[in-house]
Each structure stands twice: as structure tokens, then as C-alpha cells.
Amino acid sequence: MPISGIPWRGPGEDRPSLPLPPGPMPLRRDGGLRKRWRYVGFYGETLMLCAARAEVGPFGQSFWVLWDRERGRELAHTALRPGSREVVLDGPRLLIDGPGLHADLRLGEAEPIEAICPSGDGWGWTRKRAGVPIEGVVETPGLRARVEGFGVDDESAGYQARHTSWHWSAGVGTTADGSALAWNLVEGINDPPERSERAVWVDGVPHEPAPVTFDGLESVRFAAGSRLDFEGGAERVRDDNFLLVRSTYRHRFGTFSGTVDGIDLADGRGVMESHTALW
């Protein structure tokens, strides 16, 4: 049965009366497990870093990935231990204390978009900010770097369909005329024709593009014919099988060229991701 009031896109009035952040969300609803995660990515010219915490029902994990482009070095780690404090996301602060990496980053302000979209018999909620100012300190063996740049903050939760598969891209850069550009593009989750989570920010102001099509992790095609091409660098690959919960995940840092919804890109950095989940 359709859920009244969705898809919905905000911020704005008439937010649907559903269990949604920041309020409580039961572990189960209508037979589906609660899923929620937060991902923060920093996409610098010489260093890229992401970290996330994710939960499916009572199960949880955290991970981080570092790509030191200048030194050609990749580091990554996943923590499955319940209660792990390896990755801490506390409001505007990201702390990582992992094997080979210590980071303390602070996120600034950026205009968000929020979307609530149907998924099977349930729904997915997300709040995205791209082009977020991020600064702080990153330490690895032999390196202590003060970083300053831009990235993305992805907060998501819901009772999505038992089987969900999607492609996602987020990035930052500049346009050919020198404007600040950032994007959040998706196919397969939260992507109805209108009132989706798709967003492109130009000088910090978001708009919603029409549905997009991913060519694997190689490019994104827009409805009007423009294309965003991707050149991959560091990659995180993980396949998990916990019987009731299974996941196949690919995450690639890299650089972009081409156009974003008809806007010529001078330079771009960010991520391409594919994820298939039985959850």
C-alpha cells in the first residue's frame, strides 16, 4: 500500500508523519529492519578521506578509507566489533582512531536537501550536504597534514526493501566559469522522477536534476545528454555474508571530467559507489 505523503523533498513544510530522524525509529517496522548510516567524505587535491558508521537492525560496522594521492598510498580499515569507537561522528566533528590513521576533522555549514522516498513496502530517508567545508588534521606514519577543502555529509535511515541495489556518486569541484560545484547523484535508491535525493549545488545553492543513468563506475549520463566521466584511484571492495544480511560494496575515489547536468566541469574530485544489499 502506498505511504501517504511520499516522495517528499525538503527542507520544507508537510514533512510526512513517519518515524524519522532525529526522532526515535523502532528496530523493526512492518517486518523490515531499520537501516541507518552516516558517511562523511573529504575530497582534497592531494588527499581524500572518508569514514562511515552503518547499522542494519542490531548489526553494525564502521570503516574508513584514505587515499594519499601525493605519495601514492592507500589505507583502509573496517571495524565489526560492537561498540567500536574507531570512527566517531558527533555532529560537525569526525574523529578516526584506527590502525595507521588518526584524524580530527570539523565540518562547516552547507545548505542541505532532504528526501523521503518509497522503497518496497517501506521508505528511505536521507539528508545530504555536498560542498561542505571541512578542515582538520590527518596523521599517518611519517605524515602529519593539516587539511582544508570540501566534501560531503550523507545521513540516511529507513526501512528500505529487503533487496536494494544502487549506484551513487558525490563530488566537489569548479565549473568552467569558476563557480563552486558539488553533486549527489544516485540510481536505484531514493530516485523517483521528482522529489528525489539527486542534487547539484552551484555556488552552494542546490537544484534537482532529472533522473540519471550510471555506466557502472565509469560515468554518469544525464537526461539532456551530458555526461560526467570518472577516472578511479583508490578502491574499497567488501563482500559480507552474515546470512540474514549480505552486502556487496564497491567504493572508488577518483577524479571527474565532462559535464554535470549540462554544466561544464573544470575539475572535480569525489567518489563512485555501487552497493547491493540483502538486508
PDB file of C-alpha atoms in Angstrom:
ATOM      1  CA  MET A   1       0.000   0.000   0.000  1.00  0.00           C
ATOM      2  CA  PRO A   2       1.442   3.429  -0.913  1.00  0.00           C
ATOM      3  CA  ILE A   3       2.627   5.515   2.021  1.00  0.00           C
ATOM      4  CA  SER A   4       0.863   8.851   2.162  1.00  0.00           C
ATOM      5  CA  GLY A   5       2.917  11.963   1.503  1.00  0.00           C
ATOM      6  CA  ILE A   6       5.954  10.430  -0.213  1.00  0.00           C
ATOM      7  CA  PRO A   7       8.054  11.002  -2.143  1.00  0.00           C
ATOM      8  CA  TRP A   8       8.761  14.237  -0.285  1.00  0.00           C
ATOM      9  CA  ARG A   9      11.667  16.628  -0.657  1.00  0.00           C
ATOM     10  CA  GLY A  10      12.711  19.382   1.684  1.00  0.00           C
ATOM     11  CA  PRO A  11      13.569  21.126   3.862  1.00  0.00           C
ATOM     12  CA  GLY A  12      10.030  22.434   3.948  1.00  0.00           C
ATOM     13  CA  GLU A  13       6.546  22.063   5.296  1.00  0.00           C
ATOM     14  CA  ASP A  14       4.322  18.986   5.308  1.00  0.00           C
ATOM     15  CA  ARG A  15       7.075  16.569   6.343  1.00  0.00           C
ATOM     16  CA  PRO A  16       5.362  13.152   6.485  1.00  0.00           C
ATOM     17  CA  SER A  17       4.327  11.802   9.884  1.00  0.00           C
ATOM     18  CA  LEU A  18       6.654   8.785   9.900  1.00  0.00           C
ATOM     19  CA  PRO A  19       9.350   7.576  12.311  1.00  0.00           C
ATOM     20  CA  LEU A  20      12.202   9.772  11.055  1.00  0.00           C
ATOM     21  CA  PRO A  21      15.423  11.269  12.387  1.00  0.00           C
ATOM     22  CA  PRO A  22      16.026  12.996  14.665  1.00  0.00           C
ATOM     23  CA  GLY A  23      13.153  11.180  16.411  1.00  0.00           C
ATOM     24  CA  PRO A  24      13.167   7.545  17.523  1.00  0.00           C
ATOM     25  CA  MET A  25      12.881   4.769  14.946  1.00  0.00           C
ATOM     26  CA  PRO A  26      11.898   1.244  16.062  1.00  0.00           C
ATOM     27  CA  LEU A  27      14.305  -1.579  15.276  1.00  0.00           C
ATOM     28  CA  ARG A  28      11.579  -3.263  13.176  1.00  0.00           C
ATOM     29  CA  ARG A  29       8.546  -1.916  11.366  1.00  0.00           C
ATOM     30  CA  ASP A  30       6.112  -3.936   9.238  1.00  0.00           C
ATOM     31  CA  GLY A  31       8.603  -6.826   9.228  1.00  0.00           C
ATOM     32  CA  GLY A  32      11.527  -4.722   7.957  1.00  0.00           C
ATOM     33  CA  LEU A  33      14.752  -3.971   9.824  1.00  0.00           C
ATOM     34  CA  ARG A  34      15.790  -0.401  10.476  1.00  0.00           C
ATOM     35  CA  LYS A  35      18.802   0.691   8.419  1.00  0.00           C
ATOM     36  CA  ARG A  36      20.793   3.816   9.146  1.00  0.00           C
ATOM     37  CA  TRP A  37      24.194   5.189   8.293  1.00  0.00           C
ATOM     38  CA  ARG A  38      26.291   8.319   8.113  1.00  0.00           C
ATOM     39  CA  TYR A  39      29.119   8.847   5.643  1.00  0.00           C
ATOM     40  CA  VAL A  40      31.484  11.810   5.520  1.00  0.00           C
ATOM     41  CA  GLY A  41      33.888  12.264   2.611  1.00  0.00           C
ATOM     42  CA  PHE A  42      36.711  14.797   2.246  1.00  0.00           C
ATOM     43  CA  TYR A  43      37.817  15.214  -1.371  1.00  0.00           C
ATOM     44  CA  GLY A  44      41.064  17.198  -1.467  1.00  0.00           C
ATOM     45  CA  GLU A  45      43.508  17.729  -4.302  1.00  0.00           C
ATOM     46  CA  THR A  46      46.300  15.726  -2.657  1.00  0.00           C
ATOM     47  CA  LEU A  47      44.381  13.663  -0.102  1.00  0.00           C
ATOM     48  CA  MET A  48      40.953  12.053   0.021  1.00  0.00           C
ATOM     49  CA  LEU A  49      39.398  10.529   3.111  1.00  0.00           C
ATOM     50  CA  CYS A  50      36.045   9.030   4.005  1.00  0.00           C
ATOM     51  CA  ALA A  51      34.581   7.444   7.107  1.00  0.00           C
ATOM     52  CA  ALA A  52      31.214   5.897   7.915  1.00  0.00           C
ATOM     53  CA  ARG A  53      29.152   4.165  10.550  1.00  0.00           C
ATOM     54  CA  ALA A  54      26.322   1.864   9.453  1.00  0.00           C
ATOM     55  CA  GLU A  55      23.665  -0.256  11.158  1.00  0.00           C
ATOM     56  CA  VAL A  56      21.236  -2.872   9.879  1.00  0.00           C
ATOM     57  CA  GLY A  57      18.926  -3.805  12.714  1.00  0.00           C
ATOM     58  CA  PRO A  58      21.161  -4.877  15.631  1.00  0.00           C
ATOM     59  CA  PHE A  59      24.248  -5.291  13.408  1.00  0.00           C
ATOM     60  CA  GLY A  60      26.765  -2.507  12.890  1.00  0.00           C
ATOM     61  CA  GLN A  61      30.124  -1.658  11.410  1.00  0.00           C
ATOM     62  CA  SER A  62      32.355   1.316  10.765  1.00  0.00           C
ATOM     63  CA  PHE A  63      35.032   1.891   8.138  1.00  0.00           C
ATOM     64  CA  TRP A  64      37.423   4.478   6.789  1.00  0.00           C
ATOM     65  CA  VAL A  65      39.477   4.863   3.613  1.00  0.00           C
ATOM     66  CA  LEU A  66      42.430   7.189   2.966  1.00  0.00           C
ATOM     67  CA  TRP A  67      43.982   7.945  -0.422  1.00  0.00           C
ATOM     68  CA  ASP A  68      47.214   9.935  -0.220  1.00  0.00           C
ATOM     69  CA  ARG A  69      47.413  10.925  -3.888  1.00  0.00           C
ATOM     70  CA  GLU A  70      50.702  12.792  -3.479  1.00  0.00           C
ATOM     71  CA  ARG A  71      52.547   9.752  -2.090  1.00  0.00           C
ATOM     72  CA  GLY A  72      50.585   7.085  -3.949  1.00  0.00           C
ATOM     73  CA  ARG A  73      49.451   5.454  -0.707  1.00  0.00           C
ATOM     74  CA  GLU A  74      46.139   3.814   0.201  1.00  0.00           C
ATOM     75  CA  LEU A  75      44.982   2.848   3.698  1.00  0.00           C
ATOM     76  CA  ALA A  76      41.652   1.369   4.817  1.00  0.00           C
ATOM     77  CA  HIS A  77      40.106  -0.485   7.729  1.00  0.00           C
ATOM     78  CA  THR A  78      36.726  -1.924   8.716  1.00  0.00           C
ATOM     79  CA  ALA A  79      35.680  -2.469  12.342  1.00  0.00           C
ATOM     80  CA  LEU A  80      32.925  -5.004  13.055  1.00  0.00           C
ATOM     81  CA  ARG A  81      33.333  -5.023  16.830  1.00  0.00           C
ATOM     82  CA  PRO A  82      30.146  -3.861  18.619  1.00  0.00           C
ATOM     83  CA  GLY A  83      30.663  -0.510  20.301  1.00  0.00           C
ATOM     84  CA  SER A  84      33.848   0.263  18.354  1.00  0.00           C
ATOM     85  CA  ARG A  85      34.982   3.881  18.704  1.00  0.00           C
ATOM     86  CA  GLU A  86      37.362   3.717  15.755  1.00  0.00           C
ATOM     87  CA  VAL A  87      35.093   6.120  13.853  1.00  0.00           C
ATOM     88  CA  VAL A  88      33.172   8.752  15.810  1.00  0.00           C
ATOM     89  CA  LEU A  89      30.737  11.055  14.023  1.00  0.00           C
ATOM     90  CA  ASP A  90      29.490  13.607  16.524  1.00  0.00           C
ATOM     91  CA  GLY A  91      27.585  16.472  14.935  1.00  0.00           C
ATOM     92  CA  PRO A  92      30.116  18.580  12.985  1.00  0.00           C
ATOM     93  CA  ARG A  93      33.122  16.550  14.186  1.00  0.00           C
ATOM     94  CA  LEU A  94      34.708  13.430  12.697  1.00  0.00           C
ATOM     95  CA  LEU A  95      37.285  11.517  14.735  1.00  0.00           C
ATOM     96  CA  ILE A  96      39.172   8.472  13.447  1.00  0.00           C
ATOM     97  CA  ASP A  97      41.497   6.434  15.650  1.00  0.00           C
ATOM     98  CA  GLY A  98      42.440   3.401  13.618  1.00  0.00           C
ATOM     99  CA  PRO A  99      45.463   1.293  12.707  1.00  0.00           C
ATOM    100  CA  GLY A 100      47.767   3.650  10.842  1.00  0.00           C
ATOM    101  CA  LEU A 101      45.434   6.653  10.857  1.00  0.00           C
ATOM    102  CA  HIS A 102      44.410   9.365  13.294  1.00  0.00           C
ATOM    103  CA  ALA A 103      42.183  12.182  12.078  1.00  0.00           C
ATOM    104  CA  ASP A 104      40.289  15.040  13.674  1.00  0.00           C
ATOM    105  CA  LEU A 105      38.093  16.914  11.194  1.00  0.00           C
ATOM    106  CA  ARG A 106      35.400  19.538  11.604  1.00  0.00           C
ATOM    107  CA  LEU A 107      32.583  20.137   9.137  1.00  0.00           C
ATOM    108  CA  GLY A 108      31.260  23.602   8.342  1.00  0.00           C
ATOM    109  CA  GLU A 109      27.870  24.720   7.071  1.00  0.00           C
ATOM    110  CA  ALA A 110      26.265  23.896   3.716  1.00  0.00           C
ATOM    111  CA  GLU A 111      22.671  24.004   2.501  1.00  0.00           C
ATOM    112  CA  PRO A 112      21.096  20.525   2.837  1.00  0.00           C
ATOM    113  CA  ILE A 113      18.488  18.673   0.855  1.00  0.00           C
ATOM    114  CA  GLU A 114      16.251  16.101   2.498  1.00  0.00           C
ATOM    115  CA  ALA A 115      14.262  13.356   0.781  1.00  0.00           C
ATOM    116  CA  ILE A 116      11.848  10.622   1.851  1.00  0.00           C
ATOM    117  CA  CYS A 117      11.136   8.081  -0.885  1.00  0.00           C
ATOM    118  CA  PRO A 118       9.239   4.781  -1.159  1.00  0.00           C
ATOM    119  CA  SER A 119      11.220   1.533  -1.102  1.00  0.00           C
ATOM    120  CA  GLY A 120       9.223  -1.694  -1.398  1.00  0.00           C
ATOM    121  CA  ASP A 121       6.671  -1.630   1.433  1.00  0.00           C
ATOM    122  CA  GLY A 122       8.822   0.825   3.382  1.00  0.00           C
ATOM    123  CA  TRP A 123      10.737   4.014   2.789  1.00  0.00           C
ATOM    124  CA  GLY A 124      14.148   5.592   2.870  1.00  0.00           C
ATOM    125  CA  TRP A 125      15.071   8.949   4.405  1.00  0.00           C
ATOM    126  CA  THR A 126      18.221  10.905   3.645  1.00  0.00           C
ATOM    127  CA  ARG A 127      19.752  14.295   4.347  1.00  0.00           C
ATOM    128  CA  LYS A 128      22.586  15.245   2.026  1.00  0.00           C
ATOM    129  CA  ARG A 129      25.036  18.152   2.050  1.00  0.00           C
ATOM    130  CA  ALA A 130      27.657  18.464  -0.691  1.00  0.00           C
ATOM    131  CA  GLY A 131      30.297  21.158  -0.968  1.00  0.00           C
ATOM    132  CA  VAL A 132      30.656  21.124   2.834  1.00  0.00           C
ATOM    133  CA  PRO A 133      33.764  22.988   4.099  1.00  0.00           C
ATOM    134  CA  ILE A 134      35.962  20.559   6.037  1.00  0.00           C
ATOM    135  CA  GLU A 135      39.210  21.222   7.887  1.00  0.00           C
ATOM    136  CA  GLY A 136      41.389  19.476  10.422  1.00  0.00           C
ATOM    137  CA  VAL A 137      44.417  17.259  10.958  1.00  0.00           C
ATOM    138  CA  VAL A 138      45.252  13.860   9.443  1.00  0.00           C
ATOM    139  CA  GLU A 139      48.139  11.743  10.790  1.00  0.00           C
ATOM    140  CA  THR A 140      49.631   8.577   9.307  1.00  0.00           C
ATOM    141  CA  PRO A 141      53.104   7.052   9.829  1.00  0.00           C
ATOM    142  CA  GLY A 142      55.523   9.670   8.530  1.00  0.00           C
ATOM    143  CA  LEU A 143      52.864  12.290   7.798  1.00  0.00           C
ATOM    144  CA  ARG A 144      51.008  14.921   9.777  1.00  0.00           C
ATOM    145  CA  ALA A 145      48.971  17.118   7.481  1.00  0.00           C
ATOM    146  CA  ARG A 146      46.600  19.986   8.077  1.00  0.00           C
ATOM    147  CA  VAL A 147      43.830  19.660   5.510  1.00  0.00           C
ATOM    148  CA  GLU A 148      41.273  22.178   4.301  1.00  0.00           C
ATOM    149  CA  GLY A 149      38.798  21.745   1.494  1.00  0.00           C
ATOM    150  CA  PHE A 150      35.330  20.447   0.690  1.00  0.00           C
ATOM    151  CA  GLY A 151      33.380  17.226   0.869  1.00  0.00           C
ATOM    152  CA  VAL A 152      30.018  15.598   1.503  1.00  0.00           C
ATOM    153  CA  ASP A 153      27.916  14.632   4.532  1.00  0.00           C
ATOM    154  CA  ASP A 154      25.369  11.820   3.983  1.00  0.00           C
ATOM    155  CA  GLU A 155      22.903  10.893   6.741  1.00  0.00           C
ATOM    156  CA  SER A 156      20.436   8.126   5.839  1.00  0.00           C
ATOM    157  CA  ALA A 157      17.927   5.859   7.559  1.00  0.00           C
ATOM    158  CA  GLY A 158      14.772   3.919   6.858  1.00  0.00           C
ATOM    159  CA  TYR A 159      13.044   0.610   6.255  1.00  0.00           C
ATOM    160  CA  GLN A 160      14.148   0.000   2.686  1.00  0.00           C
ATOM    161  CA  ALA A 161      13.180  -3.032   0.609  1.00  0.00           C
ATOM    162  CA  ARG A 162      14.765  -6.326   1.655  1.00  0.00           C
ATOM    163  CA  HIS A 163      16.786  -6.368  -1.571  1.00  0.00           C
ATOM    164  CA  THR A 164      18.175  -2.984  -2.618  1.00  0.00           C
ATOM    165  CA  SER A 165      20.806  -2.198  -5.246  1.00  0.00           C
ATOM    166  CA  TRP A 166      22.126   1.200  -6.251  1.00  0.00           C
ATOM    167  CA  HIS A 167      24.889   3.345  -7.732  1.00  0.00           C
ATOM    168  CA  TRP A 168      25.908   6.629  -6.122  1.00  0.00           C
ATOM    169  CA  SER A 169      28.297   9.479  -6.861  1.00  0.00           C
ATOM    170  CA  ALA A 170      29.240  12.525  -4.826  1.00  0.00           C
ATOM    171  CA  GLY A 171      31.867  15.106  -5.588  1.00  0.00           C
ATOM    172  CA  VAL A 172      33.132  18.655  -5.485  1.00  0.00           C
ATOM    173  CA  GLY A 173      34.891  20.890  -7.979  1.00  0.00           C
ATOM    174  CA  THR A 174      34.665  24.054 -10.026  1.00  0.00           C
ATOM    175  CA  THR A 175      32.843  24.921 -13.225  1.00  0.00           C
ATOM    176  CA  ALA A 176      34.459  26.250 -16.382  1.00  0.00           C
ATOM    177  CA  ASP A 177      33.402  29.782 -15.371  1.00  0.00           C
ATOM    178  CA  GLY A 178      34.860  29.435 -11.871  1.00  0.00           C
ATOM    179  CA  SER A 179      31.736  28.703  -9.821  1.00  0.00           C
ATOM    180  CA  ALA A 180      31.849  26.216  -6.941  1.00  0.00           C
ATOM    181  CA  LEU A 181      30.166  22.928  -7.888  1.00  0.00           C
ATOM    182  CA  ALA A 182      29.109  19.876  -5.886  1.00  0.00           C
ATOM    183  CA  TRP A 183      26.785  16.953  -6.551  1.00  0.00           C
ATOM    184  CA  ASN A 184      24.917  13.975  -5.135  1.00  0.00           C
ATOM    185  CA  LEU A 185      23.693  11.590  -7.846  1.00  0.00           C
ATOM    186  CA  VAL A 186      22.012   8.223  -7.446  1.00  0.00           C
ATOM    187  CA  GLU A 187      20.277   5.435  -9.356  1.00  0.00           C
ATOM    188  CA  GLY A 188      18.395   2.630  -7.594  1.00  0.00           C
ATOM    189  CA  ILE A 189      17.593   4.227  -4.227  1.00  0.00           C
ATOM    190  CA  ASN A 190      15.716   7.420  -3.335  1.00  0.00           C
ATOM    191  CA  ASP A 191      15.428   8.194  -7.044  1.00  0.00           C
ATOM    192  CA  PRO A 192      11.812   8.785  -8.142  1.00  0.00           C
ATOM    193  CA  PRO A 193      11.410  11.072 -11.189  1.00  0.00           C
ATOM    194  CA  GLU A 194      10.753  14.045  -8.878  1.00  0.00           C
ATOM    195  CA  ARG A 195      11.368  14.818  -5.185  1.00  0.00           C
ATOM    196  CA  SER A 196      14.429  12.545  -5.130  1.00  0.00           C
ATOM    197  CA  GLU A 197      17.770  12.865  -3.355  1.00  0.00           C
ATOM    198  CA  ARG A 198      19.501  13.879  -6.598  1.00  0.00           C
ATOM    199  CA  ALA A 199      21.062  17.311  -6.199  1.00  0.00           C
ATOM    200  CA  VAL A 200      23.587  19.620  -7.832  1.00  0.00           C
ATOM    201  CA  TRP A 201      24.913  22.610  -5.869  1.00  0.00           C
ATOM    202  CA  VAL A 202      26.168  25.674  -7.783  1.00  0.00           C
ATOM    203  CA  ASP A 203      27.826  28.226  -5.501  1.00  0.00           C
ATOM    204  CA  GLY A 204      26.144  26.449  -2.600  1.00  0.00           C
ATOM    205  CA  VAL A 205      22.571  26.526  -3.972  1.00  0.00           C
ATOM    206  CA  PRO A 206      21.044  23.077  -4.731  1.00  0.00           C
ATOM    207  CA  HIS A 207      18.714  22.084  -7.542  1.00  0.00           C
ATOM    208  CA  GLU A 208      17.283  18.689  -8.504  1.00  0.00           C
ATOM    209  CA  PRO A 209      18.343  17.239 -11.875  1.00  0.00           C
ATOM    210  CA  ALA A 210      16.225  14.762 -13.817  1.00  0.00           C
ATOM    211  CA  PRO A 211      16.939  11.030 -13.311  1.00  0.00           C
ATOM    212  CA  VAL A 212      20.454   9.894 -14.238  1.00  0.00           C
ATOM    213  CA  THR A 213      21.910   6.640 -15.573  1.00  0.00           C
ATOM    214  CA  PHE A 214      25.167   5.104 -14.338  1.00  0.00           C
ATOM    215  CA  ASP A 215      27.503   3.264 -16.707  1.00  0.00           C
ATOM    216  CA  GLY A 216      28.885   1.039 -13.962  1.00  0.00           C
ATOM    217  CA  LEU A 217      31.512   3.020 -12.075  1.00  0.00           C
ATOM    218  CA  GLU A 218      32.793   4.696 -15.234  1.00  0.00           C
ATOM    219  CA  SER A 219      30.403   7.586 -15.889  1.00  0.00           C
ATOM    220  CA  VAL A 220      27.019   9.176 -15.180  1.00  0.00           C
ATOM    221  CA  ARG A 221      24.689  10.189 -18.011  1.00  0.00           C
ATOM    222  CA  PHE A 222      22.134  12.972 -17.619  1.00  0.00           C
ATOM    223  CA  ALA A 223      18.698  13.161 -19.205  1.00  0.00           C
ATOM    224  CA  ALA A 224      19.604  16.015 -21.565  1.00  0.00           C
ATOM    225  CA  GLY A 225      22.610  14.100 -22.923  1.00  0.00           C
ATOM    226  CA  SER A 226      25.551  15.447 -20.909  1.00  0.00           C
ATOM    227  CA  ARG A 227      27.958  13.001 -19.269  1.00  0.00           C
ATOM    228  CA  LEU A 228      30.207  13.011 -16.213  1.00  0.00           C
ATOM    229  CA  ASP A 229      33.265  10.781 -16.681  1.00  0.00           C
ATOM    230  CA  PHE A 230      35.241   9.204 -13.852  1.00  0.00           C
ATOM    231  CA  GLU A 231      38.878   8.125 -13.506  1.00  0.00           C
ATOM    232  CA  GLY A 232      39.270   5.859 -10.495  1.00  0.00           C
ATOM    233  CA  GLY A 233      42.063   5.815  -7.937  1.00  0.00           C
ATOM    234  CA  ALA A 234      41.851   4.138  -4.528  1.00  0.00           C
ATOM    235  CA  GLU A 235      39.181   1.436  -4.191  1.00  0.00           C
ATOM    236  CA  ARG A 236      37.476  -0.230  -1.229  1.00  0.00           C
ATOM    237  CA  VAL A 237      35.923  -3.610  -2.006  1.00  0.00           C
ATOM    238  CA  ARG A 238      33.991  -5.587   0.566  1.00  0.00           C
ATOM    239  CA  ASP A 239      31.704  -8.630   0.349  1.00  0.00           C
ATOM    240  CA  ASP A 240      29.920  -9.604   3.570  1.00  0.00           C
ATOM    241  CA  ASN A 241      27.669 -12.586   4.217  1.00  0.00           C
ATOM    242  CA  PHE A 242      26.074 -12.625   7.647  1.00  0.00           C
ATOM    243  CA  LEU A 243      23.304 -14.996   6.483  1.00  0.00           C
ATOM    244  CA  LEU A 244      20.351 -12.698   7.172  1.00  0.00           C
ATOM    245  CA  VAL A 245      22.318  -9.671   5.975  1.00  0.00           C
ATOM    246  CA  ARG A 246      24.515  -9.732   2.863  1.00  0.00           C
ATOM    247  CA  SER A 247      26.317  -6.935   1.091  1.00  0.00           C
ATOM    248  CA  THR A 248      28.481  -6.363  -1.980  1.00  0.00           C
ATOM    249  CA  TYR A 249      30.124  -2.947  -1.861  1.00  0.00           C
ATOM    250  CA  ARG A 250      32.470  -1.060  -4.208  1.00  0.00           C
ATOM    251  CA  HIS A 251      33.755   2.425  -3.346  1.00  0.00           C
ATOM    252  CA  ARG A 252      36.238   4.321  -5.548  1.00  0.00           C
ATOM    253  CA  PHE A 253      37.922   7.666  -5.007  1.00  0.00           C
ATOM    254  CA  GLY A 254      38.921   9.483  -8.154  1.00  0.00           C
ATOM    255  CA  THR A 255      38.655  12.492 -10.430  1.00  0.00           C
ATOM    256  CA  PHE A 256      35.919  13.656 -12.786  1.00  0.00           C
ATOM    257  CA  SER A 257      35.691  15.399 -16.136  1.00  0.00           C
ATOM    258  CA  GLY A 258      32.896  16.325 -18.526  1.00  0.00           C
ATOM    259  CA  THR A 259      29.625  17.972 -17.573  1.00  0.00           C
ATOM    260  CA  VAL A 260      27.255  17.880 -14.588  1.00  0.00           C
ATOM    261  CA  ASP A 261      23.657  18.348 -15.704  1.00  0.00           C
ATOM    262  CA  GLY A 262      24.815  20.493 -18.610  1.00  0.00           C
ATOM    263  CA  ILE A 263      27.385  22.449 -16.552  1.00  0.00           C
ATOM    264  CA  ASP A 264      30.958  22.195 -17.872  1.00  0.00           C
ATOM    265  CA  LEU A 265      33.358  20.933 -15.223  1.00  0.00           C
ATOM    266  CA  ALA A 266      36.854  22.429 -14.945  1.00  0.00           C
ATOM    267  CA  ASP A 267      37.970  19.975 -12.251  1.00  0.00           C
ATOM    268  CA  GLY A 268      36.229  17.508  -9.986  1.00  0.00           C
ATOM    269  CA  ARG A 269      37.075  15.032  -7.242  1.00  0.00           C
ATOM    270  CA  GLY A 270      34.969  12.575  -5.327  1.00  0.00           C
ATOM    271  CA  VAL A 271      33.556   9.090  -5.238  1.00  0.00           C
ATOM    272  CA  MET A 272      31.687   6.494  -7.271  1.00  0.00           C
ATOM    273  CA  GLU A 273      29.974   3.663  -5.423  1.00  0.00           C
ATOM    274  CA  SER A 274      27.919   0.548  -6.095  1.00  0.00           C
ATOM    275  CA  HIS A 275      26.132  -1.363  -3.387  1.00  0.00           C
ATOM    276  CA  THR A 276      23.877  -4.429  -3.487  1.00  0.00           C
ATOM    277  CA  ALA A 277      22.333  -5.384  -0.163  1.00  0.00           C
ATOM    278  CA  LEU A 278      20.067  -8.112   1.172  1.00  0.00           C
ATOM    279  CA  TRP A 279      19.052  -6.507   4.441  1.00  0.00           C
TER     280      TRP A 279
END
